[in-house]
Tab-separated table of C-alpha atoms and ligand atoms in Angstrom:
chain	number	residue	atom	x	y	z
A	1107	ALA	CA	47.341	1.757	-8.315
A	1108	LYS	CA	48.099	3.334	-11.648
A	1109	ASP	CA	45.967	2.856	-14.755
A	1110	SER	CA	48.308	0.783	-16.943
A	1111	GLY	CA	46.151	1.346	-19.955
A	1112	ARG	CA	46.820	5.074	-20.394
A	1113	GLY	CA	50.333	5.401	-21.778
A	1114	HIS	CA	52.416	3.885	-18.914
A	1115	HIS	CA	55.349	1.835	-19.920
A	1116	GLN	CA	53.984	-1.764	-19.910
A	1117	PHE	CA	57.594	-2.925	-19.936
A	1118	SER	CA	59.169	-1.249	-17.116
A	1119	THR	CA	59.455	-4.011	-14.739
A	1120	PRO	CA	59.884	-1.900	-11.429
A	1121	GLY	CA	56.670	0.005	-12.447
A	1122	VAL	CA	54.759	-3.139	-12.998
A	1123	ALA	CA	55.961	-4.773	-9.762
A	1124	ASP	CA	55.248	-1.518	-7.906
A	1125	ASP	CA	51.716	-1.550	-9.335
A	1126	ALA	CA	51.210	-5.127	-8.290
A	1127	MET	CA	52.519	-4.427	-4.782
A	1128	ALA	CA	50.047	-1.370	-4.589
A	1129	SER	CA	47.331	-3.186	-5.890
A	1130	LEU	CA	47.820	-6.070	-3.127
A	1131	GLN	CA	48.384	-3.529	-0.497
A	1132	LEU	CA	44.958	-1.823	-1.461
A	1133	GLN	CA	43.206	-5.249	-1.545
A	1134	ARG	CA	44.452	-6.005	1.915
A	1135	GLU	CA	43.324	-2.540	3.194
A	1136	LEU	CA	39.993	-3.004	1.522
A	1137	HIS	CA	39.480	-6.325	3.329
A	1138	THR	CA	40.275	-4.605	6.652
A	1139	ALA	CA	37.998	-1.755	5.600
A	1140	ILE	CA	35.022	-4.045	5.133
A	1141	ALA	CA	35.771	-6.079	8.236
A	1142	GLU	CA	36.314	-3.136	10.350
A	1143	ASN	CA	33.616	-0.824	8.945
A	1144	GLN	CA	35.839	2.058	7.915
A	1145	PHE	CA	33.414	3.472	5.468
A	1146	VAL	CA	31.149	6.636	6.100
A	1147	LEU	CA	28.330	8.200	4.294
A	1148	HIS	CA	28.018	11.700	3.406
A	1149	TYR	CA	24.683	13.220	2.494
A	1150	GLN	CA	24.193	15.892	-0.218
A	1151	PRO	CA	20.853	17.698	-0.304
A	1152	VAL	CA	18.660	17.837	-3.315
A	1153	VAL	CA	16.051	20.748	-3.486
A	1154	HIS	CA	13.095	21.733	-5.408
A	1155	VAL	CA	14.235	24.470	-8.101
A	1156	ALA	CA	10.917	26.212	-7.884
A	1157	ASP	CA	10.988	27.034	-4.031
A	1158	GLY	CA	14.379	25.719	-2.626
A	1159	ALA	CA	12.623	23.207	-0.368
A	1160	LEU	CA	14.345	20.101	0.418
A	1161	ALA	CA	13.513	17.195	-1.685
A	1162	GLY	CA	15.959	14.555	-0.394
A	1163	PHE	CA	19.534	13.441	-0.078
A	1164	GLU	CA	22.014	11.515	-2.166
A	1165	ALA	CA	24.157	9.292	0.054
A	1166	LEU	CA	28.038	9.332	-1.171
A	1167	VAL	CA	30.274	6.941	0.316
A	1168	ARG	CA	33.873	7.909	1.754
A	1169	TRP	CA	36.521	5.598	3.154
A	1170	GLN	CA	37.978	6.665	6.579
A	1171	HIS	CA	41.439	5.316	5.909
A	1172	PRO	CA	43.504	4.607	8.974
A	1173	THR	CA	46.584	6.569	7.721
A	1174	ARG	CA	45.496	8.348	4.458
A	1175	GLY	CA	42.610	10.276	5.934
A	1176	LEU	CA	39.233	10.500	4.357
A	1177	LEU	CA	39.289	9.124	0.824
A	1178	ALA	CA	36.930	10.144	-2.026
A	1179	PRO	CA	35.030	7.442	-4.106
A	1180	SER	CA	37.336	8.102	-6.979
A	1181	GLU	CA	40.226	6.697	-4.925
A	1182	PHE	CA	38.538	3.259	-4.333
A	1183	ILE	CA	35.317	2.529	-6.066
A	1184	ALA	CA	36.638	1.742	-9.513
A	1185	PHE	CA	39.392	-0.501	-7.831
A	1186	ALA	CA	36.719	-2.083	-5.479
A	1187	GLU	CA	34.515	-2.868	-8.592
A	1188	THR	CA	37.304	-4.649	-10.425
A	1189	HIS	CA	38.626	-6.492	-7.555
A	1190	GLY	CA	35.401	-7.900	-6.305
A	1191	PHE	CA	34.758	-5.792	-3.342
A	1192	ILE	CA	31.886	-3.604	-4.719
A	1193	SER	CA	29.142	-5.888	-3.479
A	1194	HIS	CA	30.442	-5.757	0.042
A	1195	VAL	CA	30.764	-1.838	-0.070
A	1196	GLY	CA	27.470	-1.415	-1.874
A	1197	ARG	CA	25.502	-3.572	0.614
A	1198	TRP	CA	27.009	-1.629	3.440
A	1199	VAL	CA	25.984	1.723	1.745
A	1200	MET	CA	22.360	0.702	1.108
A	1201	ARG	CA	21.916	-0.623	4.661
A	1202	GLU	CA	23.660	2.366	6.242
A	1203	ALA	CA	21.614	5.001	4.184
A	1204	CYS	CA	18.294	3.277	4.925
A	1205	ARG	CA	19.205	2.893	8.723
A	1206	GLN	CA	20.107	6.547	9.004
A	1207	LEU	CA	17.256	7.973	7.112
A	1208	LYS	CA	14.971	5.721	9.352
A	1209	ALA	CA	16.529	7.054	12.543
A	1210	TRP	CA	16.165	10.764	11.299
A	1211	HIS	CA	12.390	10.122	10.549
A	1212	ASP	CA	11.991	8.611	13.820
A	1213	ALA	CA	13.599	11.524	15.556
A	1214	GLY	CA	10.801	13.761	13.758
A	1215	LEU	CA	13.062	15.341	11.178
A	1216	PRO	CA	11.763	15.935	7.717
A	1217	ARG	CA	10.643	12.521	6.053
A	1218	VAL	CA	12.534	13.025	2.846
A	1219	PRO	CA	14.001	10.268	0.696
A	1220	VAL	CA	17.584	9.093	0.159
A	1221	ALA	CA	19.106	8.009	-3.046
A	1222	VAL	CA	22.003	5.366	-3.209
A	1223	ASN	CA	24.344	4.867	-6.135
A	1224	LEU	CA	24.542	1.419	-7.554
A	1225	SER	CA	27.345	0.485	-9.970
A	1226	ALA	CA	26.831	-1.506	-13.142
A	1227	PHE	CA	28.993	-4.358	-11.417
A	1228	GLU	CA	26.712	-4.528	-8.493
A	1229	PHE	CA	23.771	-4.707	-10.656
A	1230	ARG	CA	25.140	-7.694	-12.641
A	1231	GLN	CA	26.452	-9.723	-9.706
A	1232	ARG	CA	23.825	-9.575	-7.280
A	1233	ASP	CA	20.151	-10.069	-6.911
A	1234	VAL	CA	19.868	-6.357	-6.074
A	1235	ALA	CA	16.051	-6.180	-5.850
A	1236	SER	CA	16.000	-8.866	-3.172
A	1237	GLU	CA	18.775	-7.368	-1.333
A	1238	ILE	CA	16.979	-3.939	-1.327
A	1239	ALA	CA	13.672	-5.656	-0.224
A	1240	ALA	CA	15.641	-7.370	2.806
A	1241	VAL	CA	17.346	-3.897	3.824
A	1242	LEU	CA	13.952	-2.067	3.754
A	1243	ALA	CA	12.328	-4.851	5.877
A	1244	GLU	CA	15.222	-4.918	8.345
A	1245	THR	CA	15.563	-1.017	8.630
A	1246	GLY	CA	11.797	-0.224	8.443
A	1247	LEU	CA	12.392	2.613	5.982
A	1248	PRO	CA	9.342	3.077	3.772
A	1249	PRO	CA	10.141	1.943	0.105
A	1250	GLN	CA	8.947	5.383	-1.185
A	1251	LEU	CA	11.789	6.977	0.747
A	1252	LEU	CA	14.376	4.986	-0.987
A	1253	GLU	CA	15.793	5.682	-4.519
A	1254	VAL	CA	18.614	4.006	-6.574
A	1255	GLU	CA	20.828	5.679	-8.936
A	1256	LEU	CA	22.090	3.874	-12.019
A	1257	THR	CA	24.309	4.818	-14.882
A	1258	GLU	CA	23.505	4.356	-18.530
A	1259	THR	CA	26.044	1.527	-18.555
A	1260	VAL	CA	23.603	-0.761	-16.734
A	1261	LEU	CA	20.712	0.038	-19.148
A	1262	MET	CA	22.917	-0.507	-22.267
A	1263	GLN	CA	22.980	-4.292	-21.550
A	1264	GLN	CA	19.630	-4.845	-23.151
A	1265	SER	CA	19.017	-7.902	-21.190
A	1266	GLU	CA	15.916	-9.603	-19.953
A	1267	GLN	CA	17.535	-9.763	-16.557
A	1268	VAL	CA	18.080	-5.935	-16.219
A	1269	LEU	CA	14.455	-5.484	-17.194
A	1270	GLN	CA	13.237	-7.867	-14.556
A	1271	THR	CA	15.617	-6.362	-11.798
A	1272	LEU	CA	14.338	-2.902	-12.596
A	1273	GLN	CA	10.697	-4.041	-12.507
A	1274	SER	CA	11.135	-5.704	-9.239
A	1275	ILE	CA	12.898	-2.630	-7.653
A	1276	LYS	CA	9.968	-0.536	-9.099
A	1277	ALA	CA	7.371	-2.968	-7.857
A	1278	LEU	CA	8.970	-2.537	-4.274
A	1279	GLY	CA	7.967	1.239	-4.575
A	1280	VAL	CA	11.641	2.202	-4.810
A	1281	GLY	CA	12.402	5.063	-7.272
A	1282	ILE	CA	14.911	4.645	-10.103
A	1283	ALA	CA	17.081	7.523	-11.375
A	1284	ILE	CA	19.508	7.600	-14.344
A	1285	ASP	CA	22.632	9.125	-13.114
A	1286	ASP	CA	25.132	11.194	-15.284
A	1287	PHE	CA	22.491	11.225	-17.905
A	1288	GLY	CA	23.631	11.999	-21.370
A	1289	THR	CA	27.194	10.720	-20.848
A	1290	GLY	CA	26.966	7.229	-21.526
A	1291	TYR	CA	26.989	6.859	-25.318
A	1292	SER	CA	23.684	4.876	-25.229
A	1293	SER	CA	20.708	5.013	-27.371
A	1294	LEU	CA	17.550	6.634	-25.836
A	1295	SER	CA	15.554	3.553	-26.516
A	1296	TYR	CA	15.987	2.330	-22.923
A	1297	LEU	CA	13.928	5.359	-21.755
A	1298	LYS	CA	10.710	3.712	-22.921
A	1299	ARG	CA	11.635	0.149	-21.990
A	1300	TYR	CA	12.515	0.620	-18.357
A	1301	PRO	CA	10.445	1.956	-15.461
A	1302	LEU	CA	12.334	5.053	-14.596
A	1303	ASP	CA	11.507	8.030	-12.511
A	1304	LYS	CA	14.091	10.487	-12.950
A	1305	LEU	CA	16.941	11.786	-15.123
A	1306	LYS	CA	19.963	13.325	-13.388
A	1307	ILE	CA	21.562	15.915	-15.751
A	1308	ASP	CA	25.314	15.443	-15.691
A	1309	ARG	CA	27.354	18.215	-14.152
A	1310	SER	CA	29.491	18.497	-17.284
A	1311	PHE	CA	26.404	20.002	-19.070
A	1312	VAL	CA	25.419	22.135	-16.201
A	1313	MET	CA	28.711	23.713	-15.286
A	1314	ASP	CA	29.115	26.115	-18.233
A	1315	THR	CA	25.550	27.349	-18.236
A	1316	PRO	CA	24.202	29.895	-18.697
A	1317	GLY	CA	27.120	31.366	-20.525
A	1318	ASP	CA	27.672	28.505	-23.053
A	1319	SER	CA	24.791	28.246	-25.425
A	1320	ASP	CA	25.496	24.738	-26.531
A	1321	ASP	CA	25.177	23.586	-22.944
A	1322	VAL	CA	21.981	25.490	-22.433
A	1323	ALA	CA	20.637	23.939	-25.392
A	1324	ILE	CA	21.501	20.398	-24.144
A	1325	VAL	CA	20.083	21.111	-20.679
A	1326	THR	CA	16.925	22.484	-22.212
A	1327	ALA	CA	16.551	19.444	-24.456
A	1328	ILE	CA	17.025	16.981	-21.484
A	1329	VAL	CA	14.479	18.958	-19.387
A	1330	GLU	CA	12.059	18.834	-22.122
A	1331	LEU	CA	12.570	15.101	-22.899
A	1332	GLY	CA	12.104	14.528	-19.226
A	1333	ARG	CA	8.663	16.441	-19.191
A	1334	SER	CA	7.391	14.501	-22.136
A	1335	LEU	CA	8.318	11.069	-20.813
A	1336	LYS	CA	6.995	12.134	-17.382
A	1337	LEU	CA	10.422	11.733	-15.676
A	1338	ARG	CA	11.532	14.311	-13.217
A	1339	THR	CA	14.794	15.999	-13.913
A	1340	VAL	CA	17.588	16.910	-11.548
A	1341	ALA	CA	20.416	19.098	-12.393
A	1342	GLU	CA	23.839	18.064	-10.853
A	1343	GLY	CA	26.724	20.206	-10.091
A	1344	VAL	CA	24.797	23.427	-9.590
A	1345	GLU	CA	27.253	25.983	-8.238
A	1346	GLN	CA	26.053	29.373	-9.457
A	1347	PRO	CA	22.932	31.351	-8.807
A	1348	GLN	CA	22.638	32.192	-12.504
A	1349	GLN	CA	22.616	28.310	-13.114
A	1350	LEU	CA	19.686	27.893	-10.664
A	1351	ALA	CA	17.908	30.894	-12.208
A	1352	LEU	CA	18.200	29.180	-15.712
A	1353	LEU	CA	16.704	25.862	-14.404
A	1354	GLY	CA	13.946	27.799	-12.893
A	1355	GLN	CA	13.101	29.264	-16.248
A	1356	LEU	CA	13.429	25.887	-17.873
A	1357	ARG	CA	11.187	24.394	-15.120
A	1358	CYS	CA	13.697	21.772	-14.211
A	1359	ASP	CA	12.391	20.021	-11.150
A	1360	LEU	CA	15.248	19.565	-8.792
A	1361	ALA	CA	18.759	20.723	-8.151
A	1362	GLN	CA	21.813	19.570	-6.370
A	1363	GLY	CA	25.306	21.140	-6.191
A	1364	TYR	CA	27.902	23.103	-4.137
A	1365	GLY	CA	25.958	26.276	-4.668
A	1366	ILE	CA	23.012	24.788	-2.753
A	1367	ALA	CA	24.758	22.610	-0.354
A	1368	ARG	CA	27.857	20.428	-0.193
A	1369	PRO	CA	27.756	16.686	0.863
A	1370	MET	CA	27.985	16.689	4.789
A	1371	ASP	CA	28.690	13.998	7.369
A	1372	ALA	CA	25.779	12.559	9.219
A	1373	ALA	CA	26.240	14.876	12.303
A	1374	GLN	CA	26.243	18.044	9.829
A	1375	THR	CA	23.424	16.540	7.967
A	1376	GLN	CA	21.519	16.191	11.195
A	1377	ALA	CA	22.137	19.650	12.336
A	1378	TRP	CA	21.355	20.912	8.872
A	1379	LEU	CA	17.903	19.101	8.909
A	1380	GLU	CA	17.062	20.407	12.450
A	1381	GLN	CA	17.522	23.896	11.088
A	1382	GLN	CA	15.109	23.176	7.996
A	1383	ARG	CA	12.220	22.292	10.491
B	2011	C2E	P1	27.758	11.023	-8.667
B	2011	C2E	O1	26.989	9.932	-8.279
B	2011	C2E	O2	27.625	11.728	-9.975
B	2011	C2E	O3	27.767	12.022	-7.393
B	2011	C2E	C1	27.949	13.280	-7.549
B	2011	C2E	C2	29.376	13.915	-7.172
B	2011	C2E	O4	29.548	15.069	-7.593
B	2011	C2E	C3	29.939	13.653	-5.665
B	2011	C2E	O5	31.233	13.354	-5.753
B	2011	C2E	C4	29.400	15.064	-5.256
B	2011	C2E	O6	30.326	15.342	-4.076
B	2011	C2E	C5	29.980	15.743	-6.577
B	2011	C2E	N1	29.391	17.208	-6.558
B	2011	C2E	C6	28.140	17.472	-5.947
B	2011	C2E	N2	27.709	18.747	-6.388
B	2011	C2E	C7	29.021	19.296	-7.000
B	2011	C2E	C8	29.366	20.662	-7.481
B	2011	C2E	O7	28.532	21.569	-7.455
B	2011	C2E	N3	30.404	20.642	-8.038
B	2011	C2E	C9	31.450	19.691	-8.074
B	2011	C2E	N4	32.546	19.887	-8.803
B	2011	C2E	N5	31.050	18.285	-7.628
B	2011	C2E	C10	29.785	18.173	-7.105
B	2011	C2E	P2	31.861	12.099	-4.767
B	2011	C2E	O8	31.127	12.105	-3.599
B	2011	C2E	O9	33.347	12.296	-5.040
B	2011	C2E	O10	31.416	10.873	-5.693
B	2011	C2E	C11	31.985	10.566	-6.937
B	2011	C2E	C12	31.204	9.456	-7.508
B	2011	C2E	O11	31.532	8.224	-6.920
B	2011	C2E	C13	29.708	9.443	-7.642
B	2011	C2E	O12	29.382	10.445	-8.754
B	2011	C2E	C14	29.358	8.076	-7.943
B	2011	C2E	O13	29.379	7.675	-9.262
B	2011	C2E	C15	30.466	7.356	-7.058
B	2011	C2E	N6	29.878	7.001	-5.731
B	2011	C2E	C16	29.786	7.626	-4.666
B	2011	C2E	N7	29.173	6.825	-3.703
B	2011	C2E	C17	28.892	5.738	-4.040
B	2011	C2E	C18	28.489	4.600	-3.571
B	2011	C2E	O14	27.976	4.527	-2.416
B	2011	C2E	N8	28.370	3.497	-4.367
B	2011	C2E	C19	28.821	3.377	-5.752
B	2011	C2E	N9	28.810	2.439	-6.511
B	2011	C2E	N10	29.298	4.616	-6.376
B	2011	C2E	C20	29.325	5.762	-5.550
B	2012	CA	CA1	24.823	9.724	-8.219
B	2013	CA	CA1	25.721	11.957	-11.135
B	2014	CA	CA1	28.961	12.930	-12.494
């Protein structure tokens, strides 16, 4: 489905009809995907900058589409959000990530945590904290081994409900990370209001380091901010050894990116974990 907001001809009837058809088709397919469990999780390692040791995984959803192959989240998450499917997808992701990590721990693999992305829509529509508690009870994953990643969009809604939900999640023992930090056009005041654990420095700030001095300044400032507020910092999208070296100098805590490891399917992740032992 095309984004009709961006310069498309609103009045070209065939285009609109095509979009409507495509939207209906995609909605039908998502229904089936949820009913028939066509989603899969990939896992991307997060490592300690200081020594390269594994610190955890981020779970990233994909859709194993029956005809179109493996679809990235960019091809269906935004659509799922606006068409009422995101809660179904999100619940599956949370349960599957917890189930899989518990299975790996039970198999004697390193007991590292997993992070799950929650969209602002999910956060608004559901009692996320109770659902997380239920999934932890059901799967037996210790709460300390789960983390949720939220974008600043969630925190911008300065509501009592957001605060309560975050406090409930925190009270479970589950970690809270701010994803894509610095991209959300929000004020920084939420950093002191909410019980946060981590700042994930957006890839857009990391990718041109160390060459771009403005980006080096921004990453430095975020790492310092994190240190002052006792929040751990994670650099996203680390692709080059020079970027990792800079992060080491800045004493950024954690790093994630293709230069360290790509997201892997469950079988590859398990093999990778077995090598780490
Ligand atoms: P994100 O949470 O910022 O996740 C990081 C994205 O960056 C992932 O893309 C990952 O594969 C990619 N990435 C990691 N390292 C590098 C790197 O070194 N270079 C580059 N160019 N990219 C890197 P992916 O898996 O396509 O996910 C895209 C976005 O979709 C995620 O961004 C997240 O916002 C959303 N998403 C993924 N899984 C879920 C989910 O289960 N639920 C929700 N609500 N959103 C999800
Ligand atoms: Ca994320
Ligand atoms: Ca991110
Ligand atoms: Ca990002």
